[in-house]
mmCIF file of C-alpha atoms and ligand atoms in Angstrom:
data_model
loop_
_atom_site.group_PDB
_atom_site.id
_atom_site.type_symbol
_atom_site.label_atom_id
_atom_site.label_comp_id
_atom_site.label_asym_id
_atom_site.label_seq_id
_atom_site.Cartn_x
_atom_site.Cartn_y
_atom_site.Cartn_z
ATOM 1 C CA UNK J 1 10.709 9.690 -15.305
ATOM 2 C CA UNK J 2 8.472 10.873 -18.197
ATOM 3 C CA UNK J 3 11.544 10.899 -20.074
ATOM 4 C CA UNK J 4 12.372 7.171 -19.487
ATOM 5 C CA UNK J 5 9.561 5.595 -19.873
ATOM 6 C CA UNK J 6 8.809 7.043 -23.426
ATOM 7 C CA UNK J 7 12.568 6.495 -23.659
ATOM 8 C CA UNK J 8 11.522 2.903 -22.498
ATOM 9 C CA UNK J 9 8.208 2.774 -25.334
ATOM 10 C CA UNK J 10 10.863 4.320 -28.131
ATOM 11 C CA UNK J 11 13.411 1.130 -27.538
ATOM 12 C CA UNK J 12 10.204 -1.483 -27.091
ATOM 13 C CA UNK J 13 7.729 -0.511 -29.397
ATOM 14 C CA UNK J 14 9.847 1.557 -32.207
ATOM 15 C CA UNK J 15 7.673 4.616 -31.686
ATOM 16 C CA UNK J 16 6.236 7.451 -29.474
ATOM 17 C CA UNK J 17 3.781 8.850 -32.099
ATOM 18 C CA UNK J 18 0.588 9.254 -30.194
ATOM 19 C CA UNK J 19 1.860 8.042 -27.018
ATOM 20 C CA UNK J 20 0.782 9.148 -23.869
ATOM 21 C CA UNK J 21 2.248 9.150 -20.220
ATOM 22 C CA UNK J 22 0.446 8.783 -17.028
ATOM 23 C CA UNK J 23 1.877 8.333 -12.704
ATOM 24 C CA UNK J 24 0.033 7.211 -9.876
ATOM 25 C CA UNK J 25 1.718 7.254 -6.708
ATOM 26 C CA UNK J 26 2.952 4.779 -3.805
ATOM 27 C CA UNK J 27 2.010 5.112 -0.395
ATOM 28 C CA UNK J 28 2.935 5.604 3.067
ATOM 29 C CA UNK J 29 0.981 4.525 6.299
ATOM 30 C CA UNK J 30 1.945 6.645 9.224
ATOM 31 C CA UNK J 31 -0.474 4.494 11.194
ATOM 32 C CA UNK J 32 -3.420 2.590 10.837
ATOM 33 C CA UNK J 33 -1.838 -0.796 10.204
ATOM 34 C CA UNK J 34 -3.821 -4.239 9.085
ATOM 35 C CA UNK J 35 -7.053 -2.310 10.622
ATOM 36 C CA UNK J 36 -8.262 -1.814 6.859
ATOM 37 C CA UNK J 37 -9.253 -5.428 6.703
ATOM 38 C CA UNK J 38 -10.893 -5.012 9.887
ATOM 39 C CA UNK J 39 -13.835 -2.584 9.641
ATOM 40 C CA UNK J 40 -10.926 0.153 11.294
ATOM 41 C CA UNK J 41 -9.340 3.596 10.598
ATOM 42 C CA UNK J 42 -5.748 4.162 8.321
ATOM 43 C CA UNK J 43 -3.945 6.965 8.027
ATOM 44 C CA UNK J 44 -1.993 6.153 5.068
ATOM 45 C CA UNK J 45 -0.632 9.549 2.456
ATOM 46 C CA UNK J 46 0.771 9.202 -1.557
ATOM 47 C CA UNK J 47 4.691 10.130 -2.347
ATOM 48 C CA UNK J 48 5.594 11.848 -5.079
ATOM 49 C CA UNK J 49 7.222 8.738 -6.226
ATOM 50 C CA UNK J 50 5.458 5.789 -7.533
ATOM 51 C CA UNK J 51 4.508 4.272 -11.034
ATOM 52 C CA UNK J 52 4.738 6.008 -14.385
ATOM 53 C CA UNK J 53 3.670 4.492 -17.819
ATOM 54 C CA UNK J 54 3.484 5.047 -21.909
ATOM 55 C CA UNK J 55 0.757 4.440 -24.169
ATOM 56 C CA UNK J 56 -0.174 3.940 -27.063
ATOM 57 C CA UNK J 57 -3.731 2.476 -28.224
ATOM 58 C CA UNK J 58 -3.476 -0.407 -30.842
ATOM 59 C CA UNK J 59 -5.979 -1.410 -33.733
ATOM 60 C CA UNK J 60 -6.522 -4.927 -33.458
ATOM 61 C CA UNK J 61 -7.182 -6.648 -29.306
ATOM 62 C CA UNK J 62 -3.826 -7.294 -28.514
ATOM 63 C CA UNK J 63 -2.510 -6.049 -24.903
ATOM 64 C CA UNK J 64 1.123 -5.348 -24.110
ATOM 65 C CA UNK J 65 2.935 -5.022 -21.333
ATOM 66 C CA UNK J 66 6.416 -4.086 -20.715
ATOM 67 C CA UNK J 67 8.326 -3.385 -17.536
ATOM 68 C CA UNK J 68 11.676 -1.327 -17.268
ATOM 69 C CA UNK J 69 11.819 -2.491 -13.680
ATOM 70 C CA UNK J 70 11.453 -6.131 -14.684
ATOM 71 C CA UNK J 71 13.565 -6.737 -18.105
ATOM 72 C CA UNK J 72 14.254 -10.326 -17.767
ATOM 73 C CA UNK J 73 10.275 -10.613 -18.262
ATOM 74 C CA UNK J 74 10.270 -9.031 -21.720
ATOM 75 C CA UNK J 75 7.255 -8.276 -23.407
ATOM 76 C CA UNK J 76 4.019 -9.802 -21.934
ATOM 77 C CA UNK J 77 1.029 -10.476 -24.664
ATOM 78 C CA UNK J 78 -2.594 -10.785 -23.588
ATOM 79 C CA UNK J 79 -5.481 -11.545 -26.255
ATOM 80 C CA UNK J 80 -8.740 -8.862 -25.414
ATOM 81 C CA UNK J 81 -10.741 -11.810 -28.324
ATOM 82 C CA UNK J 82 -9.712 -14.701 -25.722
ATOM 83 C CA UNK J 83 -11.540 -14.738 -22.067
ATOM 84 C CA UNK J 84 -8.638 -13.103 -19.478
ATOM 85 C CA UNK J 85 -8.240 -15.177 -16.712
ATOM 86 C CA UNK J 86 -5.747 -14.771 -13.259
ATOM 87 C CA UNK J 87 -3.001 -17.447 -13.608
ATOM 88 C CA UNK J 88 0.915 -17.134 -12.991
ATOM 89 C CA UNK J 89 1.886 -16.831 -17.130
ATOM 90 C CA UNK J 90 1.291 -13.305 -16.586
ATOM 91 C CA UNK J 91 3.791 -12.464 -14.483
ATOM 92 C CA UNK J 92 4.205 -8.887 -13.100
ATOM 93 C CA UNK J 93 1.919 -8.175 -15.824
ATOM 94 C CA UNK J 94 -1.212 -9.692 -13.502
ATOM 95 C CA UNK J 95 -1.211 -6.133 -11.866
ATOM 96 C CA UNK J 96 -2.299 -4.113 -14.784
ATOM 97 C CA UNK J 97 -4.180 -7.021 -16.725
ATOM 98 C CA UNK J 98 -6.587 -7.761 -13.455
ATOM 99 C CA UNK J 99 -7.104 -4.203 -13.979
ATOM 100 C CA UNK J 100 -8.484 -4.838 -17.430
ATOM 101 C CA UNK J 101 -10.785 -7.259 -16.428
ATOM 102 C CA UNK J 102 -12.431 -6.102 -13.799
ATOM 103 C CA UNK J 103 -13.493 -2.968 -16.080
ATOM 104 C CA UNK J 104 -14.932 -5.810 -18.322
ATOM 105 C CA UNK J 105 -16.801 -7.265 -15.008
ATOM 106 C CA UNK J 106 -18.174 -3.869 -14.535
ATOM 107 C CA UNK J 107 -19.326 -4.088 -18.245
ATOM 108 C CA UNK J 108 -16.269 -1.502 -19.631
ATOM 109 C CA UNK J 109 -14.884 -3.435 -22.419
ATOM 110 C CA UNK J 110 -12.257 -2.241 -24.191
ATOM 111 C CA UNK J 111 -12.702 -1.765 -28.336
ATOM 112 C CA UNK J 112 -9.344 -2.628 -28.802
ATOM 113 C CA UNK J 113 -6.305 -3.068 -27.243
ATOM 114 C CA UNK J 114 -3.115 -0.901 -26.218
ATOM 115 C CA UNK J 115 0.711 -1.333 -25.667
ATOM 116 C CA UNK J 116 1.632 0.071 -22.295
ATOM 117 C CA UNK J 117 5.436 0.579 -20.924
ATOM 118 C CA UNK J 118 5.829 1.146 -17.374
ATOM 119 C CA UNK J 119 8.711 2.576 -15.146
ATOM 120 C CA UNK J 120 8.605 2.460 -11.366
ATOM 121 C CA UNK J 121 10.294 4.705 -8.892
ATOM 122 C CA UNK J 122 8.988 2.640 -5.939
ATOM 123 C CA UNK J 123 11.072 0.110 -4.195
ATOM 124 C CA UNK J 124 8.617 -3.098 -5.463
ATOM 125 C CA UNK J 125 7.617 -5.670 -2.414
ATOM 126 C CA UNK J 126 8.487 -3.057 0.253
ATOM 127 C CA UNK J 127 5.424 -1.907 1.649
ATOM 128 C CA UNK J 128 5.124 1.091 -0.251
ATOM 129 C CA UNK J 129 2.178 -0.104 -2.385
ATOM 130 C CA UNK J 130 4.389 -0.321 -5.484
ATOM 131 C CA UNK J 131 1.212 -3.085 -6.315
ATOM 132 C CA UNK J 132 -1.586 -0.223 -6.097
ATOM 133 C CA UNK J 133 0.139 2.147 -7.502
ATOM 134 C CA UNK J 134 0.219 0.100 -10.457
ATOM 135 C CA UNK J 135 -3.011 -0.739 -10.299
ATOM 136 C CA UNK J 136 -4.515 2.543 -9.935
ATOM 137 C CA UNK J 137 -1.849 3.916 -12.852
ATOM 138 C CA UNK J 138 -4.152 1.333 -15.331
ATOM 139 C CA UNK J 139 -7.552 2.379 -14.443
ATOM 140 C CA UNK J 140 -7.090 6.216 -14.738
ATOM 141 C CA UNK J 141 -5.235 5.391 -18.267
ATOM 142 C CA UNK J 142 -8.075 3.099 -19.175
ATOM 143 C CA UNK J 143 -10.367 5.860 -17.904
ATOM 144 C CA UNK J 144 -8.299 8.050 -19.974
ATOM 145 C CA UNK J 145 -7.798 6.239 -22.863
ATOM 146 C CA UNK J 146 -11.328 4.991 -23.449
ATOM 147 C CA UNK J 147 -13.224 7.491 -22.235
ATOM 148 C CA UNK J 148 -14.864 5.609 -19.448
ATOM 149 C CA UNK J 149 -15.853 7.818 -16.001
ATOM 150 C CA UNK J 150 -14.989 5.743 -12.926
ATOM 151 C CA UNK J 151 -14.294 7.540 -10.424
ATOM 152 C CA UNK J 152 -10.951 7.540 -8.636
ATOM 153 C CA UNK J 153 -12.754 6.281 -5.681
ATOM 154 C CA UNK J 154 -13.929 3.920 -7.952
ATOM 155 C CA UNK J 155 -10.508 3.472 -9.264
ATOM 156 C CA UNK J 156 -9.654 2.280 -5.635
ATOM 157 C CA UNK J 157 -11.934 -0.077 -5.073
ATOM 158 C CA UNK J 158 -11.305 -1.571 -8.435
ATOM 159 C CA UNK J 159 -7.820 -2.010 -8.123
ATOM 160 C CA UNK J 160 -8.736 -3.902 -4.765
ATOM 161 C CA UNK J 161 -11.131 -6.104 -6.032
ATOM 162 C CA UNK J 162 -8.225 -7.452 -8.661
ATOM 163 C CA UNK J 163 -5.624 -7.681 -6.343
ATOM 164 C CA UNK J 164 -8.157 -10.231 -4.317
ATOM 165 C CA UNK J 165 -9.394 -11.959 -7.329
ATOM 166 C CA UNK J 166 -6.799 -11.633 -10.114
ATOM 167 C CA UNK J 167 -4.021 -11.650 -7.889
ATOM 168 C CA UNK J 168 -5.434 -13.841 -4.553
ATOM 169 C CA UNK J 169 -4.107 -11.248 -2.314
ATOM 170 C CA UNK J 170 -6.773 -10.747 0.513
ATOM 171 C CA UNK J 171 -6.079 -7.202 1.119
ATOM 172 C CA UNK J 172 -7.690 -4.433 2.383
ATOM 173 C CA UNK J 173 -8.948 -0.852 0.614
ATOM 174 C CA UNK J 174 -6.164 1.558 2.496
ATOM 175 C CA UNK J 175 -3.132 1.346 -0.455
ATOM 176 C CA UNK J 176 -5.435 1.426 -3.484
ATOM 177 C CA UNK J 177 -7.348 4.329 -1.770
ATOM 178 C CA UNK J 178 -3.769 6.372 -0.745
ATOM 179 C CA UNK J 179 -3.159 5.786 -4.374
ATOM 180 C CA UNK J 180 -5.925 7.172 -5.879
ATOM 181 C CA UNK J 181 -7.418 10.006 -3.158
ATOM 182 C CA UNK J 182 -3.758 10.840 -2.537
ATOM 183 C CA UNK J 183 -3.766 15.418 -2.136
ATOM 184 C CA UNK J 184 -0.454 16.941 -1.318
ATOM 185 C CA UNK J 185 0.875 17.594 1.852
ATOM 186 C CA UNK J 186 -2.271 15.811 3.328
ATOM 187 C CA UNK J 187 -2.517 12.404 4.909
ATOM 188 C CA UNK J 188 -6.041 10.800 4.389
ATOM 189 C CA UNK J 189 -8.110 9.590 7.522
ATOM 190 C CA UNK J 190 -9.946 6.808 6.132
ATOM 191 C CA UNK J 191 -12.451 5.006 7.744
ATOM 192 C CA UNK J 192 -12.544 1.365 6.075
ATOM 193 C CA UNK J 193 -16.155 0.678 7.562
ATOM 194 C CA UNK J 194 -17.862 3.443 5.446
ATOM 195 C CA UNK J 195 -15.105 4.513 3.246
ATOM 196 C CA UNK J 196 -15.776 8.234 4.800
ATOM 197 C CA UNK J 197 -12.357 9.890 4.960
ATOM 198 C CA UNK J 198 -10.791 13.776 5.643
ATOM 199 C CA UNK J 199 -7.866 15.289 4.783
ATOM 200 C CA UNK J 200 -5.066 16.357 7.390
ATOM 201 C CA UNK J 201 -2.860 18.201 6.426
ATOM 202 C CA UNK J 202 1.124 17.496 6.908
ATOM 203 C CA UNK J 203 2.384 20.034 8.647
ATOM 204 C CA UNK J 204 5.690 18.744 10.615
ATOM 205 C CA UNK J 205 7.536 22.047 11.681
ATOM 206 C CA UNK J 206 11.236 21.215 10.933
ATOM 207 C CA UNK J 207 10.365 17.394 10.871
ATOM 208 C CA UNK J 208 10.836 15.059 8.043
ATOM 209 C CA UNK J 209 9.125 11.229 7.241
ATOM 210 C CA UNK J 210 11.857 9.008 6.558
ATOM 211 C CA UNK J 211 11.863 5.422 4.803
ATOM 212 C CA UNK J 212 14.041 2.882 5.665
ATOM 213 C CA UNK J 213 13.751 0.080 3.753
ATOM 214 C CA UNK J 214 15.327 -2.656 5.268
ATOM 215 C CA UNK J 215 16.117 -4.448 2.057
ATOM 216 C CA UNK J 216 14.408 -8.436 2.727
ATOM 217 C CA UNK J 217 11.086 -8.946 1.694
ATOM 218 C CA UNK J 218 10.389 -12.872 3.494
ATOM 219 C CA UNK J 219 9.017 -15.644 1.163
ATOM 220 C CA UNK J 220 5.123 -16.463 1.785
ATOM 221 C CA UNK J 221 3.663 -13.002 2.363
ATOM 222 C CA UNK J 222 0.848 -13.378 0.303
ATOM 223 C CA UNK J 223 -0.386 -16.664 2.122
ATOM 224 C CA UNK J 224 1.130 -14.790 5.295
ATOM 225 C CA UNK J 225 -0.695 -12.251 5.127
ATOM 226 C CA UNK J 226 -4.270 -13.925 4.153
ATOM 227 C CA UNK J 227 -3.931 -16.062 7.382
ATOM 228 C CA UNK J 228 -3.775 -12.491 9.503
ATOM 229 C CA UNK J 229 -7.257 -12.246 7.541
ATOM 230 C CA UNK J 230 -8.107 -15.499 8.462
ATOM 231 C CA UNK J 231 -7.289 -15.167 12.571
ATOM 232 C CA UNK J 232 -8.980 -11.369 12.673
ATOM 233 C CA UNK J 233 -12.242 -12.793 11.254
ATOM 234 C CA UNK J 234 -12.242 -15.944 13.806
ATOM 235 C CA UNK J 235 -11.516 -13.437 16.528
ATOM 236 C CA UNK J 236 -14.741 -11.188 15.384
ATOM 237 C CA UNK J 237 -17.216 -14.543 15.135
ATOM 238 C CA UNK J 238 -16.458 -15.101 18.760
ATOM 239 C CA UNK J 239 -16.705 -11.231 19.465
ATOM 240 C CA UNK J 240 -20.001 -11.418 17.687
ATOM 241 C CA UNK J 241 -21.638 -13.930 19.920
ATOM 242 C CA UNK J 242 -21.439 -12.144 22.898
ATOM 243 C CA UNK J 243 -21.770 -8.930 22.020
ATOM 244 C CA UNK J 244 -23.104 -7.232 19.066
ATOM 245 C CA UNK J 245 -20.760 -5.466 16.230
ATOM 246 C CA UNK J 246 -19.949 -5.929 12.707
ATOM 247 C CA UNK J 247 -16.575 -5.288 12.684
ATOM 248 C CA UNK J 248 -13.361 -5.477 15.114
ATOM 249 C CA UNK J 249 -13.222 -2.151 14.183
ATOM 250 C CA UNK J 250 -16.739 -0.774 16.249
ATOM 251 C CA UNK J 251 -14.697 -2.019 19.555
ATOM 252 C CA UNK J 252 -12.923 0.099 21.923
ATOM 253 C CA UNK J 253 -10.509 -0.958 24.530
ATOM 254 C CA UNK J 254 -12.582 -1.609 27.543
ATOM 255 C CA UNK J 255 -15.014 -3.266 25.030
ATOM 256 C CA UNK J 256 -12.596 -5.491 23.612
ATOM 257 C CA UNK J 257 -10.429 -6.205 27.822
ATOM 258 C CA UNK J 258 -14.783 -7.063 28.815
ATOM 259 C CA UNK J 259 -15.107 -9.610 25.883
ATOM 260 C CA UNK J 260 -11.729 -10.878 25.130
ATOM 261 C CA UNK J 261 -12.414 -14.016 26.762
ATOM 262 C CA UNK J 262 -15.085 -15.181 24.480
ATOM 263 C CA UNK J 263 -12.160 -15.706 21.901
ATOM 264 C CA UNK J 264 -11.223 -19.463 22.863
ATOM 265 C CA UNK J 265 -7.723 -19.428 20.194
ATOM 266 C CA UNK J 266 -5.287 -17.796 21.861
ATOM 267 C CA UNK J 267 -3.796 -16.015 18.336
ATOM 268 C CA UNK J 268 -6.699 -15.104 17.025
ATOM 269 C CA UNK J 269 -7.102 -13.053 20.391
ATOM 270 C CA UNK J 270 -3.624 -11.471 19.844
ATOM 271 C CA UNK J 271 -4.976 -10.313 16.258
ATOM 272 C CA UNK J 272 -7.952 -9.204 17.859
ATOM 273 C CA UNK J 273 -6.419 -7.558 20.009
ATOM 274 C CA UNK J 274 -4.326 -5.645 17.896
ATOM 275 C CA UNK J 275 -7.040 -4.926 15.531
ATOM 276 C CA UNK J 276 -8.799 -3.316 18.395
ATOM 277 C CA UNK J 277 -5.791 -1.467 20.171
ATOM 278 C CA UNK J 278 -4.238 0.192 16.345
ATOM 279 C CA UNK J 279 -7.525 1.487 15.426
ATOM 280 C CA UNK J 280 -8.264 3.259 18.817
ATOM 281 C CA UNK J 281 -4.491 4.482 18.405
ATOM 282 C CA UNK J 282 -5.173 5.893 14.704
ATOM 283 C CA UNK J 283 -8.063 7.381 15.692
ATOM 284 C CA UNK J 284 -5.867 9.484 18.875
ATOM 285 C CA UNK J 285 -2.878 10.156 16.539
ATOM 286 C CA UNK J 286 -4.956 12.155 13.881
ATOM 287 C CA UNK J 287 -6.560 13.705 17.282
ATOM 288 C CA UNK J 288 -2.949 14.465 18.676
ATOM 289 C CA UNK J 289 -1.944 15.742 14.696
ATOM 290 C CA UNK J 290 -4.747 18.159 15.159
ATOM 291 C CA UNK J 291 -3.839 19.587 18.144
ATOM 292 C CA UNK J 292 0.069 19.428 17.283
ATOM 293 C CA UNK J 293 0.932 17.397 19.275
ATOM 294 C CA UNK J 294 3.571 15.513 17.019
ATOM 295 C CA UNK J 295 5.414 14.199 20.772
ATOM 296 C CA UNK J 296 1.919 12.266 21.205
ATOM 297 C CA UNK J 297 1.367 10.812 17.553
ATOM 298 C CA UNK J 298 5.272 9.370 17.352
ATOM 299 C CA UNK J 299 4.369 6.981 20.777
ATOM 300 C CA UNK J 300 1.682 6.216 19.390
ATOM 301 C CA UNK J 301 3.808 4.964 16.057
ATOM 302 C CA UNK J 302 5.972 3.799 18.290
ATOM 303 C CA UNK J 303 3.341 1.742 20.262
ATOM 304 C CA UNK J 304 1.895 -0.008 16.728
ATOM 305 C CA UNK J 305 4.877 -0.993 15.990
ATOM 306 C CA UNK J 306 5.305 -3.032 19.478
ATOM 307 C CA UNK J 307 1.582 -3.771 18.758
ATOM 308 C CA UNK J 308 2.134 -5.528 14.939
ATOM 309 C CA UNK J 309 5.843 -7.189 16.404
ATOM 310 C CA UNK J 310 4.356 -8.949 19.608
ATOM 311 C CA UNK J 311 0.602 -9.565 19.029
ATOM 312 C CA UNK J 312 -0.471 -9.490 14.880
ATOM 313 C CA UNK J 313 3.348 -10.341 14.623
ATOM 314 C CA UNK J 314 3.675 -9.021 11.332
ATOM 315 C CA UNK J 315 6.726 -7.846 11.815
ATOM 316 C CA UNK J 316 10.509 -9.146 11.278
ATOM 317 C CA UNK J 317 13.624 -9.172 13.286
ATOM 318 C CA UNK J 318 15.315 -6.872 10.421
ATOM 319 C CA UNK J 319 12.654 -4.319 10.847
ATOM 320 C CA UNK J 320 12.329 -4.529 14.455
ATOM 321 C CA UNK J 321 16.109 -3.280 14.388
ATOM 322 C CA UNK J 322 15.397 -0.859 12.278
ATOM 323 C CA UNK J 323 12.540 0.589 15.426
ATOM 324 C CA UNK J 324 14.245 -0.101 18.099
ATOM 325 C CA UNK J 325 16.921 1.453 17.099
ATOM 326 C CA UNK J 326 15.494 4.849 15.370
ATOM 327 C CA UNK J 327 13.640 4.532 19.080
ATOM 328 C CA UNK J 328 17.275 5.351 20.787
ATOM 329 C CA UNK J 329 17.929 8.501 18.259
ATOM 330 C CA UNK J 330 17.908 11.881 19.620
ATOM 331 C CA UNK J 331 15.020 13.480 17.380
ATOM 332 C CA UNK J 332 13.224 11.044 16.178
ATOM 333 C CA UNK J 333 9.998 11.728 16.881
ATOM 334 C CA UNK J 334 8.298 8.109 15.966
ATOM 335 C CA UNK J 335 9.328 5.235 14.351
ATOM 336 C CA UNK J 336 7.229 2.015 13.364
ATOM 337 C CA UNK J 337 7.218 -0.897 10.426
ATOM 338 C CA UNK J 338 4.921 0.191 7.953
ATOM 339 C CA UNK J 339 2.862 -1.846 5.254
ATOM 340 C CA UNK J 340 2.024 -5.550 5.175
ATOM 341 C CA UNK J 341 4.782 -6.618 6.911
ATOM 342 C CA UNK J 342 7.051 -9.444 7.185
ATOM 343 C CA UNK J 343 9.953 -6.996 5.711
ATOM 344 C CA UNK J 344 10.249 -3.969 3.925
ATOM 345 C CA UNK J 345 10.259 -0.142 5.913
ATOM 346 C CA UNK J 346 9.728 0.930 8.511
ATOM 347 C CA UNK J 347 8.489 4.543 8.769
ATOM 348 C CA UNK J 348 9.904 7.411 11.063
ATOM 349 C CA UNK J 349 9.201 10.744 11.568
ATOM 350 C CA UNK J 350 12.806 12.866 12.246
ATOM 351 C CA UNK J 351 13.788 15.533 13.279
ATOM 352 C CA UNK J 352 15.542 17.969 10.453
ATOM 353 C CA UNK J 353 18.533 18.222 12.189
ATOM 354 C CA UNK J 354 18.558 15.091 13.341
ATOM 355 C CA UNK J 355 17.995 12.980 9.973
ATOM 356 C CA UNK J 356 22.155 12.799 9.148
ATOM 357 C CA UNK J 357 22.816 10.803 12.794
ATOM 358 C CA UNK J 358 19.559 8.780 12.141
ATOM 359 C CA UNK J 359 21.320 7.476 8.830
ATOM 360 C CA UNK J 360 24.284 6.950 10.217
ATOM 361 C CA UNK J 361 23.209 5.567 13.423
ATOM 362 C CA UNK J 362 20.984 3.080 11.676
ATOM 363 C CA UNK J 363 23.138 1.853 9.124
ATOM 364 C CA UNK J 364 26.092 0.748 11.983
ATOM 365 C CA UNK J 365 23.736 -0.918 14.037
ATOM 366 C CA UNK J 366 21.920 -3.086 10.936
ATOM 367 C CA UNK J 367 25.219 -3.735 9.209
ATOM 368 C CA UNK J 368 26.472 -4.984 12.380
ATOM 369 C CA UNK J 369 23.207 -7.154 13.479
ATOM 370 C CA UNK J 370 21.768 -7.600 9.575
ATOM 371 C CA UNK J 371 24.929 -7.358 7.837
ATOM 372 C CA UNK J 372 23.560 -4.857 4.902
ATOM 373 C CA UNK J 373 23.246 -1.406 4.654
ATOM 374 C CA UNK J 374 19.785 -0.124 4.453
ATOM 375 C CA UNK J 375 18.223 2.567 1.863
ATOM 376 C CA UNK J 376 16.569 5.371 3.473
ATOM 377 C CA UNK J 377 14.257 7.639 1.573
ATOM 378 C CA UNK J 378 13.492 11.841 2.944
ATOM 379 C CA UNK J 379 9.562 11.253 1.239
ATOM 380 C CA UNK J 380 7.496 13.748 0.425
ATOM 381 C CA UNK J 381 3.303 13.831 0.311
ATOM 382 C CA UNK J 382 2.267 13.712 -3.437
ATOM 383 C CA UNK J 383 -1.229 13.951 -5.504
ATOM 384 C CA UNK J 384 -2.875 10.865 -6.770
ATOM 385 C CA UNK J 385 -3.107 9.802 -10.079
ATOM 386 C CA UNK J 386 -2.583 12.702 -12.809
ATOM 387 C CA UNK J 387 -1.661 12.375 -16.762
ATOM 388 C CA UNK J 388 1.898 14.017 -17.596
HETATM 389 P P1 ADP K 401 4.410 -3.625 -2.837
HETATM 390 O O1 ADP K 401 2.858 -3.371 -3.329
HETATM 391 O O2 ADP K 401 3.840 -3.403 -0.909
HETATM 392 O O3 ADP K 401 5.431 -2.827 -3.174
HETATM 393 P P2 ADP K 401 3.233 -6.018 -3.293
HETATM 394 O O4 ADP K 401 4.162 -6.953 -3.186
HETATM 395 O O5 ADP K 401 2.483 -5.760 -3.338
HETATM 396 O O6 ADP K 401 4.797 -4.997 -2.743
HETATM 397 O O7 ADP K 401 3.499 -5.547 -5.461
HETATM 398 C C1 ADP K 401 5.014 -6.075 -6.183
HETATM 399 C C2 ADP K 401 4.552 -6.755 -6.928
HETATM 400 O O8 ADP K 401 3.900 -5.734 -7.739
HETATM 401 C C3 ADP K 401 5.516 -6.472 -8.101
HETATM 402 O O9 ADP K 401 6.253 -7.648 -7.798
HETATM 403 C C4 ADP K 401 5.278 -6.672 -9.235
HETATM 404 O O10 ADP K 401 4.886 -7.499 -9.964
HETATM 405 C C5 ADP K 401 4.008 -5.185 -8.985
HETATM 406 N N1 ADP K 401 4.807 -4.194 -9.812
HETATM 407 C C6 ADP K 401 4.939 -3.039 -8.816
HETATM 408 N N2 ADP K 401 5.692 -2.299 -9.431
HETATM 409 C C7 ADP K 401 6.316 -2.535 -11.083
HETATM 410 C C8 ADP K 401 6.721 -2.241 -12.126
HETATM 411 N N3 ADP K 401 7.392 -1.470 -11.750
HETATM 412 N N4 ADP K 401 6.605 -3.256 -12.732
HETATM 413 C C9 ADP K 401 6.389 -4.056 -12.815
HETATM 414 N N5 ADP K 401 5.773 -4.599 -11.908
HETATM 415 C C10 ADP K 401 5.649 -4.112 -10.844
HETATM 416 MG MG1 MG K 402 0.819 -4.193 -2.764
#
């Protein structure tokens, strides 16, 4: 991919002199979905696939962006001398530009501009966080080129701030944290209320993580996501009147059941239930993994899917077909929708000897029921961002 992005740079900007290359990973979340803005735990891991950049400094104050994945958008240009504001006119470049904007808000003004070509080998808009990988990539690159000293954890927070305030997506911290803090062969058990985290080695003896892309992306994902956020806040506010908590992540299942009637609105009650139970499932899943109890881990993944399908309602019929079919395949340890939802991917843990049958069965059932052929990626857990 380094060669690819360098070639792209040469084609678009006609040189490779002084060009520097960078990578930041996408991520898959094993369990703990929609808990990151509810003060709960998440358990994602960075992947070896992600987004690559080739970057060259400029003498003037222009920044120019080109994506090999969005060639039709052409070269997108901004002028650092003018105030950069959130706008649709930036198209995909709103992601890297939002990072420049956030750096400036934090007192890191760029002394001069740059040209940047990017190429990703992660599917966009599929729940594997191509957006966070692009944000972390940009922050890591700016740090390196201009000699700023943000830590990788800072870069995660900058990415989230930018996505919230420049892109209008009220995401939690999980995606950026997983990309910025990734560690080969480890998942990250992160408490999103405190940002305390621990690495958990993923040793899936004789099994692999398989991501299945439904190849559907429903419209209005951002507004539906922001609605979920509002509904869970409504649940929290109602509960706060009867119990002393700061976030939904403070509650266990019994406490929730004892106080749930304080949430009058039925929808908000379901959202609150998911946030509480999913957080507890995540804690239990990490415990199970420590005890080498993959069976329990898988059952918790399946329960997570059911909760996302029925209570949080961020699954979709297509991903339900993928997960529910996966549950019937011998050798599948667990399977669930992953990421923000409303389309995108499922994540499954599948025994090595069962992978062929898994792919065949899902392909057959999915083509019959949905009329599409799903894509499969047997993924590996990789490191956070680095210079190439
Ligand atoms: P996800 O993060 O799950 O992949 P999002 O909808 O949050 O999905 O982010 C996808 C968006 O991120 C794309 O529509 C595009 O604007 C931007 N993006 C991600 N990767 C690239 C890339 N390689 N080139 C240009 N834009 C990208
Ligand atoms: Mg995203």
